[in-house]
Coordinates of C-alpha atoms in Angstrom, one line a residue:
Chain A
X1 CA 0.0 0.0 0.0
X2 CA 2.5 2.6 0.9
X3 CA 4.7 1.5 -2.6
X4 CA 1.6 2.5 -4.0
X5 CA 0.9 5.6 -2.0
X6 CA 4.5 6.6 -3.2
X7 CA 4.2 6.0 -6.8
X8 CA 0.7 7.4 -6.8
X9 CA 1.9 10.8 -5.3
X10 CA 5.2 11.2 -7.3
X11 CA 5.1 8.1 -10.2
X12 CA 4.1 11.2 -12.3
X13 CA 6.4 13.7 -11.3
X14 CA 9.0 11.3 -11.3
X15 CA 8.5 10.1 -14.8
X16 CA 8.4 13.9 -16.0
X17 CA 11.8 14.9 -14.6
X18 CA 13.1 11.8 -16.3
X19 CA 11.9 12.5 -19.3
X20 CA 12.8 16.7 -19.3
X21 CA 16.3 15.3 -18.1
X22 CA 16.2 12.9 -21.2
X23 CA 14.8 15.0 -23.2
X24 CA 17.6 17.8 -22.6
X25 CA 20.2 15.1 -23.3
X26 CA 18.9 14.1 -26.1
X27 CA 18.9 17.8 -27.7
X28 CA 22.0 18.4 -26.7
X29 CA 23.5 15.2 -28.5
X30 CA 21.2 16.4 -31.3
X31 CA 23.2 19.5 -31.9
X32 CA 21.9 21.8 -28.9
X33 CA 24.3 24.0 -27.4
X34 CA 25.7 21.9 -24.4
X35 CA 24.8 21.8 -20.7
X36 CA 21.4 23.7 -22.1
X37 CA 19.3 21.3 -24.6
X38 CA 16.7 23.1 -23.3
X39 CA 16.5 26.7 -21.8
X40 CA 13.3 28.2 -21.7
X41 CA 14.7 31.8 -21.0
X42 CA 17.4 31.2 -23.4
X43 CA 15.1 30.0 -26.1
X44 CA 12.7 32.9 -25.8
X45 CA 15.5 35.0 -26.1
X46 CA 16.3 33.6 -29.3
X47 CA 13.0 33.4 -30.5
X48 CA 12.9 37.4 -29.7
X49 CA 16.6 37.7 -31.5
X50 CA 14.8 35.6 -34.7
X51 CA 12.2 37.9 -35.0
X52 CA 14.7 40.9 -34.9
X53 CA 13.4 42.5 -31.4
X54 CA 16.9 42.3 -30.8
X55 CA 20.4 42.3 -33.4
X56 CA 22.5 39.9 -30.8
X57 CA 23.7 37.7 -33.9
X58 CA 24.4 34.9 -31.7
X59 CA 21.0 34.5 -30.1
X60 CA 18.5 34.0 -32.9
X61 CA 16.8 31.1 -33.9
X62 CA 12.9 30.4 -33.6
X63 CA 12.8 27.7 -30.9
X64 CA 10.1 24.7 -31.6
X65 CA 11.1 23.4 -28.7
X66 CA 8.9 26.3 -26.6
X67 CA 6.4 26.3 -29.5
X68 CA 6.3 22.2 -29.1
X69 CA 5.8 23.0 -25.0
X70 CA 3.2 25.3 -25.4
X71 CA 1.2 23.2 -28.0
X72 CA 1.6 19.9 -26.3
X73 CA 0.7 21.8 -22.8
X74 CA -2.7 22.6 -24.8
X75 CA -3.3 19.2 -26.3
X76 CA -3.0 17.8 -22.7
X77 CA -5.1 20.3 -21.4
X78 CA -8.0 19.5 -24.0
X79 CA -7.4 15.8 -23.6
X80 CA -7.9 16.0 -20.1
X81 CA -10.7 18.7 -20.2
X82 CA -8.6 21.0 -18.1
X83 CA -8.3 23.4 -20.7
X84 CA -10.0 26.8 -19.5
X85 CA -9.6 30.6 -20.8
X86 CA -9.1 32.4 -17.7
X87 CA -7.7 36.4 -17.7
X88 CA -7.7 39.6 -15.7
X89 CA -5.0 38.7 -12.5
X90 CA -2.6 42.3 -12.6
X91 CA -1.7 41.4 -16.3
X92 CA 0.2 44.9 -16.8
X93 CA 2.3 43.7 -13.4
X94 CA 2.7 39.7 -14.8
X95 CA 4.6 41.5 -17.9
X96 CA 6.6 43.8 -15.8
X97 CA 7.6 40.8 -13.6
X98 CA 8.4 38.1 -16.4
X99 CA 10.7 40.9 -17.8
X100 CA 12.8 40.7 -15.2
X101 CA 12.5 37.5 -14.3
X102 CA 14.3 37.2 -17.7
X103 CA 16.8 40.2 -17.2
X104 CA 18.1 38.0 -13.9
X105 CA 18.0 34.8 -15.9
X106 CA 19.9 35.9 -18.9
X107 CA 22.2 37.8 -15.9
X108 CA 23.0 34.1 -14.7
X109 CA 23.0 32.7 -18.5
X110 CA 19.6 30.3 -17.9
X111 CA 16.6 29.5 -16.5
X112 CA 15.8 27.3 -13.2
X113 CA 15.5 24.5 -15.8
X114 CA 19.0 25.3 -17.3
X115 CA 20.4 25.9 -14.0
X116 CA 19.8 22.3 -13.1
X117 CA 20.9 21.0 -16.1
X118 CA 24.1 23.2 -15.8
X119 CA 24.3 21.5 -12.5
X120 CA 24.0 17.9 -13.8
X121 CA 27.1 18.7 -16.7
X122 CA 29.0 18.7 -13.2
X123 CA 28.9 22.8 -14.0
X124 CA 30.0 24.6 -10.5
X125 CA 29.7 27.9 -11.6
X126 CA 25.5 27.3 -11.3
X127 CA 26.1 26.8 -7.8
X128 CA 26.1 30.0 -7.4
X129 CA 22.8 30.2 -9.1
X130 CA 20.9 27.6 -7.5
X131 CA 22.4 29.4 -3.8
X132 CA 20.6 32.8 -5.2
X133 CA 17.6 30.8 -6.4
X134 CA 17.2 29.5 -3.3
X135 CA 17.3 33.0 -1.9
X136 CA 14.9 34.2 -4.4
X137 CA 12.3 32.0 -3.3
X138 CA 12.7 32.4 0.3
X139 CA 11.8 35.9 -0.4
X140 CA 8.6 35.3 -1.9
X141 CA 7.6 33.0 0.3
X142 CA 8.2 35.3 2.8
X143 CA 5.6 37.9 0.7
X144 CA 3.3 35.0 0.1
X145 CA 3.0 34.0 4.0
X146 CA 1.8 37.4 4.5
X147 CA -0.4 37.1 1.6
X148 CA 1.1 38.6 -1.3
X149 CA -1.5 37.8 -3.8
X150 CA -2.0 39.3 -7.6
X151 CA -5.9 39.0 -7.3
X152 CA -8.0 36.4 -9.0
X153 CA -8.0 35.8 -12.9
X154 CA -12.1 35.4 -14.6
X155 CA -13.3 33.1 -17.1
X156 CA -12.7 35.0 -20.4
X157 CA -14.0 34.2 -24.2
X158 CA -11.9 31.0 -25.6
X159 CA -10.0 33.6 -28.3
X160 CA -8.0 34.7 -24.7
X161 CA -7.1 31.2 -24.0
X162 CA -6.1 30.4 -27.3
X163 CA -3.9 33.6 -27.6
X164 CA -0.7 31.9 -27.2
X165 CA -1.3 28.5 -28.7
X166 CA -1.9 30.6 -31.8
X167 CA 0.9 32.6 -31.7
X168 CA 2.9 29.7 -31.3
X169 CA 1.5 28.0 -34.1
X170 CA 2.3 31.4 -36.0
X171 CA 5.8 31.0 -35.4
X172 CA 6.0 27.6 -36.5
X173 CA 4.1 28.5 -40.1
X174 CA 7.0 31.4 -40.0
X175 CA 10.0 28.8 -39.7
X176 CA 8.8 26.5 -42.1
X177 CA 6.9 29.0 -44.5
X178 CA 8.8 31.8 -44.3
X179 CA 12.1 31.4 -42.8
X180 CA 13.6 34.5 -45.1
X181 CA 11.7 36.8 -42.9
X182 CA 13.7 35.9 -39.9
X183 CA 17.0 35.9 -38.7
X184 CA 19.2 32.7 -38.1
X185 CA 22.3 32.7 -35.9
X186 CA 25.3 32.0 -38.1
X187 CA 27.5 31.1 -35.0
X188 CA 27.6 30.7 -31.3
X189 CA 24.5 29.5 -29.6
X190 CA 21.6 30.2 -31.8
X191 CA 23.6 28.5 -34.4
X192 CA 23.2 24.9 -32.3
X193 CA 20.5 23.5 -33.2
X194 CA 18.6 20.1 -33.7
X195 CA 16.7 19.6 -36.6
X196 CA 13.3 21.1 -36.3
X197 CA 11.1 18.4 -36.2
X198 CA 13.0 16.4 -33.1
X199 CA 13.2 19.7 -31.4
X200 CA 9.1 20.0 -32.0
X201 CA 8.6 16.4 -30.8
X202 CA 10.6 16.5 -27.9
X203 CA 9.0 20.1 -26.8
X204 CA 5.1 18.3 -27.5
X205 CA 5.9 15.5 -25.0
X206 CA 7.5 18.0 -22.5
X207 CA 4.6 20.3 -22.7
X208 CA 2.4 17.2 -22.0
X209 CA 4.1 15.5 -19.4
X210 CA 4.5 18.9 -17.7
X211 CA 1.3 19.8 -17.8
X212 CA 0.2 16.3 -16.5
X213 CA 2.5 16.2 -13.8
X214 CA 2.6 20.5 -12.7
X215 CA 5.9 20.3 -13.1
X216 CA 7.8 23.5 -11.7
X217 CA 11.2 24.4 -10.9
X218 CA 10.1 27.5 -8.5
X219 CA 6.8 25.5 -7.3
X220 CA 9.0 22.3 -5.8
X221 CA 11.0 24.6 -3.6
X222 CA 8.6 27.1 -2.6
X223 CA 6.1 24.0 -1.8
X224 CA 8.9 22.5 -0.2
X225 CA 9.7 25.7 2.6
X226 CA 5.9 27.2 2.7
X227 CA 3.8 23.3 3.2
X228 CA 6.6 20.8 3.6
X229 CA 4.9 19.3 0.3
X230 CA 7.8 17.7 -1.4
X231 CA 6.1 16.5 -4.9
X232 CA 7.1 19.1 -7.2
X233 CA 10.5 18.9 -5.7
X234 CA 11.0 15.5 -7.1
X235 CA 10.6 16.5 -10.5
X236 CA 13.3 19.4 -9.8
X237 CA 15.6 16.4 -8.2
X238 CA 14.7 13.6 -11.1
X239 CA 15.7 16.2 -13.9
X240 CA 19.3 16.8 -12.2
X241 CA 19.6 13.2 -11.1
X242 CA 18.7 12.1 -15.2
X243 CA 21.1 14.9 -16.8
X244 CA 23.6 13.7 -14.0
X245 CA 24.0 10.4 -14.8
X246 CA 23.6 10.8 -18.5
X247 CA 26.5 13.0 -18.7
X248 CA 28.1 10.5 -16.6
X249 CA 27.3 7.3 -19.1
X250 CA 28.6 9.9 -22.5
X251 CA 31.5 10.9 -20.7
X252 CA 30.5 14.1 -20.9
X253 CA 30.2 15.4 -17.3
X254 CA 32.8 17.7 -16.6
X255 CA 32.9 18.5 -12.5
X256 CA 34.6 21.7 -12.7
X257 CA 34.1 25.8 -12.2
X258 CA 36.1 26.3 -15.5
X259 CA 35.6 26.7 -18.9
X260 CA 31.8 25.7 -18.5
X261 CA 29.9 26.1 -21.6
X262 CA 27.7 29.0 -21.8
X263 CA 28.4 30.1 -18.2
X264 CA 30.7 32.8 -16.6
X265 CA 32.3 32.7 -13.1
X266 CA 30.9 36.2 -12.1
X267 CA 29.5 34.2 -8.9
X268 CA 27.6 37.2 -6.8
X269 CA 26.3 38.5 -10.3
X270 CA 24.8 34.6 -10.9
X271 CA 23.4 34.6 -7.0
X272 CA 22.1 37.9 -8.0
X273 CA 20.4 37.0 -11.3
X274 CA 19.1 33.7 -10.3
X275 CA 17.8 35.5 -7.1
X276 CA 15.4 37.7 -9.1
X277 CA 14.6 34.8 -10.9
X278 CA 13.4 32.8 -8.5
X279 CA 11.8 35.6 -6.7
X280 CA 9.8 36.8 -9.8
X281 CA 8.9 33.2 -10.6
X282 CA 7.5 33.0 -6.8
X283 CA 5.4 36.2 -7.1
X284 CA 4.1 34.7 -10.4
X285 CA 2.9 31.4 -9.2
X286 CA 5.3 29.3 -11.1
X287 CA 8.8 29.4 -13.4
X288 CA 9.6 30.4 -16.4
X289 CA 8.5 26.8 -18.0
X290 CA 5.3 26.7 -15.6
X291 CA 4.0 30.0 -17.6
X292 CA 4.6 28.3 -20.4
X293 CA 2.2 25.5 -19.9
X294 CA -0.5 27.5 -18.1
X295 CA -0.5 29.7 -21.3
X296 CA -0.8 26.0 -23.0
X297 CA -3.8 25.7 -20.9
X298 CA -5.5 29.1 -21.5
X299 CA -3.9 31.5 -19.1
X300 CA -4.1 35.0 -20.5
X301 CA -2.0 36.2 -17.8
X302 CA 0.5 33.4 -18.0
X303 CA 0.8 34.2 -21.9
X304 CA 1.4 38.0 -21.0
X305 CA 4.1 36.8 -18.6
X306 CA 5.4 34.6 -21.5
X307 CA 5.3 38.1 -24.1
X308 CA 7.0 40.4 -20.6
X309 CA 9.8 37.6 -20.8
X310 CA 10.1 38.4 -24.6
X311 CA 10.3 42.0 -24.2
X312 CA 13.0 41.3 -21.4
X313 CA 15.2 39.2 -23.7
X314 CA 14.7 42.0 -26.2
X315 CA 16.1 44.7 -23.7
X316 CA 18.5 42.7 -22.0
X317 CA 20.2 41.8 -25.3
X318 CA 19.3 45.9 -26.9
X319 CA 21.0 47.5 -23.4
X320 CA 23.9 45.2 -22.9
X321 CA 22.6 43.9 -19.4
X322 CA 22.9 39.9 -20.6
X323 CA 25.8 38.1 -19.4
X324 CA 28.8 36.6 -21.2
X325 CA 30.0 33.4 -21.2
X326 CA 33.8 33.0 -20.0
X327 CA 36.2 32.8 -23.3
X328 CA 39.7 32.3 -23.9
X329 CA 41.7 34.7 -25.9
X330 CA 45.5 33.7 -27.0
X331 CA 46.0 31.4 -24.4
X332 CA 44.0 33.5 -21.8
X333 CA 41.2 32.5 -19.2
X334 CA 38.9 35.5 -19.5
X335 CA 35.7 36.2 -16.8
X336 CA 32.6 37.3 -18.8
X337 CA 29.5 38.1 -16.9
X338 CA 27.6 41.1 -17.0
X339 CA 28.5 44.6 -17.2
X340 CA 27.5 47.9 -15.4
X341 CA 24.5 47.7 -17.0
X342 CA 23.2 44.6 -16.2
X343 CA 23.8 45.1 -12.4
X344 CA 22.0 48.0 -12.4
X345 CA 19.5 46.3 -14.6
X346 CA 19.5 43.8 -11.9
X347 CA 19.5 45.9 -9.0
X348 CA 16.3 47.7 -10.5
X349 CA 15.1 44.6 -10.4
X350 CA 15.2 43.9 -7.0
X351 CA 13.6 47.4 -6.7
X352 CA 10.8 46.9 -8.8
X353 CA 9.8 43.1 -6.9
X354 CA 10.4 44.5 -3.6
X355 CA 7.5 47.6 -4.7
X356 CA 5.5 45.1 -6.3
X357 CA 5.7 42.6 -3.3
X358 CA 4.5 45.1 -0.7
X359 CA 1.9 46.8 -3.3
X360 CA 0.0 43.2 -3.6
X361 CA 0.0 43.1 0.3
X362 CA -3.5 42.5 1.5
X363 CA -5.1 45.7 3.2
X364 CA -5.8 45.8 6.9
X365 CA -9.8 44.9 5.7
X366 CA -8.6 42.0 3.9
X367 CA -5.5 40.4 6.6
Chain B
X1 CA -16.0 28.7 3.0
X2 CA -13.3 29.8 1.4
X3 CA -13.5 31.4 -2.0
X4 CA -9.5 30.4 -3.9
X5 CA -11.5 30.5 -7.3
X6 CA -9.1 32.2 -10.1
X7 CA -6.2 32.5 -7.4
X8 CA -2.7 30.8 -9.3
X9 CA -0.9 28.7 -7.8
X10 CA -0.2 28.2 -4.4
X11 CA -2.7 30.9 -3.0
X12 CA -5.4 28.3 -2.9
X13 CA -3.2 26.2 -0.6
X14 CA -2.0 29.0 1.6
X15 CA -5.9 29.8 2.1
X16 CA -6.4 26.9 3.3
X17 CA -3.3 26.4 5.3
X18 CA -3.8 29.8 7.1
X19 CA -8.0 28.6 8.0
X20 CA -6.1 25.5 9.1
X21 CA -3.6 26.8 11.4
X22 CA -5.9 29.6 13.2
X23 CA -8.2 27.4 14.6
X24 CA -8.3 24.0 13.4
X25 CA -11.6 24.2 11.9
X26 CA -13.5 20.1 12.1
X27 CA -14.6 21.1 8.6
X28 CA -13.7 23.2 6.0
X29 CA -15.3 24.0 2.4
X30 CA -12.7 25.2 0.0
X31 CA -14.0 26.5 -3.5
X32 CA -11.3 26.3 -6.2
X33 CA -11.6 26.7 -10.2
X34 CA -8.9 24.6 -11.4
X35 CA -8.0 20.7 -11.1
X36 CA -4.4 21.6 -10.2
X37 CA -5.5 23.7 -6.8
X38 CA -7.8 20.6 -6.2
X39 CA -4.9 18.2 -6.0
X40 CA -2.9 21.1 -4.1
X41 CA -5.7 21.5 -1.0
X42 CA -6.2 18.1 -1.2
X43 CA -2.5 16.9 -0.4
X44 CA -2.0 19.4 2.4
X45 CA -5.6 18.6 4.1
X46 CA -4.1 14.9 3.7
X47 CA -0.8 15.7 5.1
X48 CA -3.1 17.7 8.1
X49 CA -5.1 14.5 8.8
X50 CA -8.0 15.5 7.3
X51 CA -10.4 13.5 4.9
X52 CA -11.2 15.3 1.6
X53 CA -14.2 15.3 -0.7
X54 CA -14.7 17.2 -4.1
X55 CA -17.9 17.9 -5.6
X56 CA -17.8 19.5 -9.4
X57 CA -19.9 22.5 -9.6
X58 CA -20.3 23.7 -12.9
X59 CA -16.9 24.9 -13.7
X60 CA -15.9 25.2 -10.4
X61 CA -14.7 22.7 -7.7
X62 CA -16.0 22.4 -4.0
X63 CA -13.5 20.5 -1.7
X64 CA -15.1 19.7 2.0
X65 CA -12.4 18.6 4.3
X66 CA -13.6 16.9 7.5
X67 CA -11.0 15.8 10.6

C-alpha cells in the first residue's frame, strides 16, 4: 500500500523529470548548445533575437522546442478537459515581472530549468545560481505567507485562452513557411540547433508531461519551505539526477568551475540573477516553463508573462545587461559576466519586486 | 468557505493552510476553479489529517475537508 501511495503521489512527477532530463540530453547530443538542450529563458530570447526585437547575432533562432511545450501543454489540457480561458489577474504587473525574471535569468546565462541542467554537466559555476535561487524564493515565500497575492484571474472568451497556442503556431508556419523573414544565428548559440522536427517532438511530450504532472522548478522549492509538500520537488531532483547520470554514461560530465559552456564565473552576479529569478517566478505562481504551460492551458495572464519575458530578452540583449560566457583569448582564461549595465538592470530589479511585493499586500480589511 | 477561485498557484493552498492553522476548523469548504488547486488542497488537508471530498460544480470545484 505505501509503494503505492509513493508512486501514486510522485510516479508522475518522477516520470516527468526523467523525461525533461532525457529530453535535454537528447537535444544536446542532437546539436543543442551543451549543458542547455533546453532553456526556456534562453530560447525565448532567441526566438525574440529571430524575430529581430533584438540584433544579438548569436541569439537568434525560432525555438520549436517552446512552440512544441506550449502546443503539447494545450493538447494535454484538452485531452484531459482541463483546458480553460481564464484572464484579468494584474496582467500589466505579470509582464513587468516576467521581464525581469528574464533580465536576472539571462544575468546568470539560464533559467531554473537550465540551471539544473548546468548542474548535472557537473557545472559549479550554477552553484552559485541555484544558492541565489534558493534565496529568491525564500523571499517570496516570505511575501506569500503574509499574503502577497495578484488578485483572481475570470473566465474569459476561448479567443484569450487560445492567444498563445496561436501565436505559437504562428511562429512555426513562419519557420517552415517563411524562414527568409527571420534571422538565423550564423555562429555561437543560436547556431546549435537540432533539426526542427526532433526539437518539436521533444517540446510536444514535454509540454504534455509537464502539464500532466505541474511540473515547476520555483513551485518544488517554494512548496517544499511554505507546506513541507515535497512533490514538485521531485521532478526538480529527477531532472538533475537524469542529466547527471547521463552526462556520466557519454563521458560528458565535466565537474569543474572552469571553462563551462555558456556560463561565466561572475558568482555574486549569478546569486544575484538567479535570485530575481526565482523571486519573480515565486510572485508569479510558477517558473519560467510553468508559464509556459499555463499559457498551454488558456492563461491570459501566463501568456502575457510569456510576451514580458520576450520583451526582457529583447532589452537585455538591446542595453547590454545579458551576461557573457567566460572565453579564452590567445591562451587567456577571461571572466565574462555582465557589465555595469546589467547590475544596475539587476539591482532595479530587485527594486521593482520589492514595490510590487509590498503593493500586492493585503489591506488591513482583507489580513 | 473559502473562496481560492481564479487565485494561481499556491494561494489556494495558503488559504487553506492559514484557515487550518488559526483554529483547526472540524470542517472546511474550499471553492477552487482549477484541477491543479484541487490536487494542491487536497494533499495538504491529507498531510493535516484530514479527509477530503470534491464535488464539481459547474466549472468550479468544492472540496469539503472533514477531521
Amino acid at each position: 500500500m505505501k509503494e503505492n501511495a509513493f508512486v501514486r503521489r510522485y510516479g508522475l512527477m518522477i516520470l516527468a523529470g526523467a523525461v525533461v532530463g532525457a529530453a535535454a540530453l537528447l537535444l544536446t547530443a542532437a546539436g543543442n548548445p551543451k549543458n542547455m538542450g533546453f532553456c526556456i529563458a534562453c530560447f525565448e530570447r532567441d526566438i525574440a533575437g529571430a524575430l529581430g526585437l533584438h540584433s544579438a547575432g548569436k541569439v537568434q533562432y525560432i525555438r520549436p522546442e517552446i512552440i512544441g511545450i506550449v502546443l503539447g501543454a494545450m493538447l494535454s489540457a484538452f485531452a484531459f478537459r482541463e483546458f480553460k480561458a481564464r484572464a484579468g489577474s494584474c496582467p500589466a504587473t505579470r509582464f513587468v515581472l516576467g521581464l525581469f525574471v528574464m533580465i536576472g535569468a539571462l544575468a546568470f546565462l539560464g533559467c531554473p530549468l537550465r540551471m539544473v541542467i548546468r548542474l548535472g554537466g557537473g557545472d559549479l559555476t550554477a552553484v552559485a545560481g541555484l544558492l541565489g535561487f534558493l534565496a529568491g524564493i525564500l523571499a517570496g515565500v516570505v511575501f506569500l505567507k503574509k499574503g502577497f497575492s495578484l488578485g483572481r484571474a475570470y473566465p474569459v472568451k476561448m479567443g484569450e485562452g487560445l492567444a498563445l497556442p496561436a501565436v505559437m503556431a504562428g511562429l512555426l508556419a513562419l519557420l517552415l513557411l517563411a524562414p527568409g523573414l527571420l534571422k538565423f544565428s550564423e555562429e555561437g548559440p543560436g547556431s546549435m540547433r537540432a533539426f526542427w522536427l526532433v526539437s518539436l517532438a521533444v517540446g510536444l511530450a514535454v509540454g504534455f508531461l509537464a502539464q500532466r504532472s505541474r511540473l515547476c522548478m520555483a513551485g518544488g522549492l517554494r512548496d517544499a519551505f511554505l507546506l513541507r509538500d515535497f512533490t514538485l520537488l521531485a521532478g526538480f531532483l529527477t531532472i538533475w539526477i537524469t542529466v547527471t547520470v547521463g552526462n556520466l554514461i557519454a563521458g560528458n560530465y565535466n565537474l569543474s568551475m572552469l571553462s563551462q559552456p555558456v556560463a561565466h564565473s561572475q558568482h555574486l552576479w549569478s546569486f544575484l540573477g538567479m535570485a530575481l529569478a526565482g523571486w519573480g517566478s515565486i510572485l508569479l505562481g510558477g517558473c519560467p516553463l510553468r508559464q509556459l504551460i499555463l499559457a498551454g492551458e488558456g492563461n491570459g495572464d501566463a501568456a502575457v508573462t510569456v510576451l514580458g519575458m520576450i520583451a526582457g530578452a529583447a532589452i537585455a540583449h538591446n542595453f547590454g545587461l545579458a551576461g557573457n560566457p567566460d572565453s579564452t583569448a590567445d591562451g587567456v582564461y577571461q571572466v565574462g559576466g555582465i557589465g555595469a549595465a546589467g547590475m544596475i538592470a539587476v539591482a532595479a530589479g530587485f527594486a521593482v519586486l520589492l514595490a510590487v511585493s509590498l503593493l500586492h499586500l493585503p489591506g488591513k480589511e482583507e489580513a | 468557505m473559502i473562496d481560492a477561485r481564479g487565485l494561481s498557484c499556491p494561494m489556494p493552498v495558503v488559504m487553506t493552510q492559514k484557515a487550518i492553522q488559526k483554529d483547526a476548523p472540524a470542517v472546511l469548504e474550499v471553492l477552487v476553479d482549477a484541477q491543479v488547486a484541487v490536487e494542491n488542497v487536497t494533499r495538504y488537508a491529507q498531510s493535516q489529517g484530514y479527509r477530503t471530498a470534491v464535488e464539481p460544480q459547474g466549472p468550479d470545484f468544492k472540496l469539503t475537508l472533514n477531521k
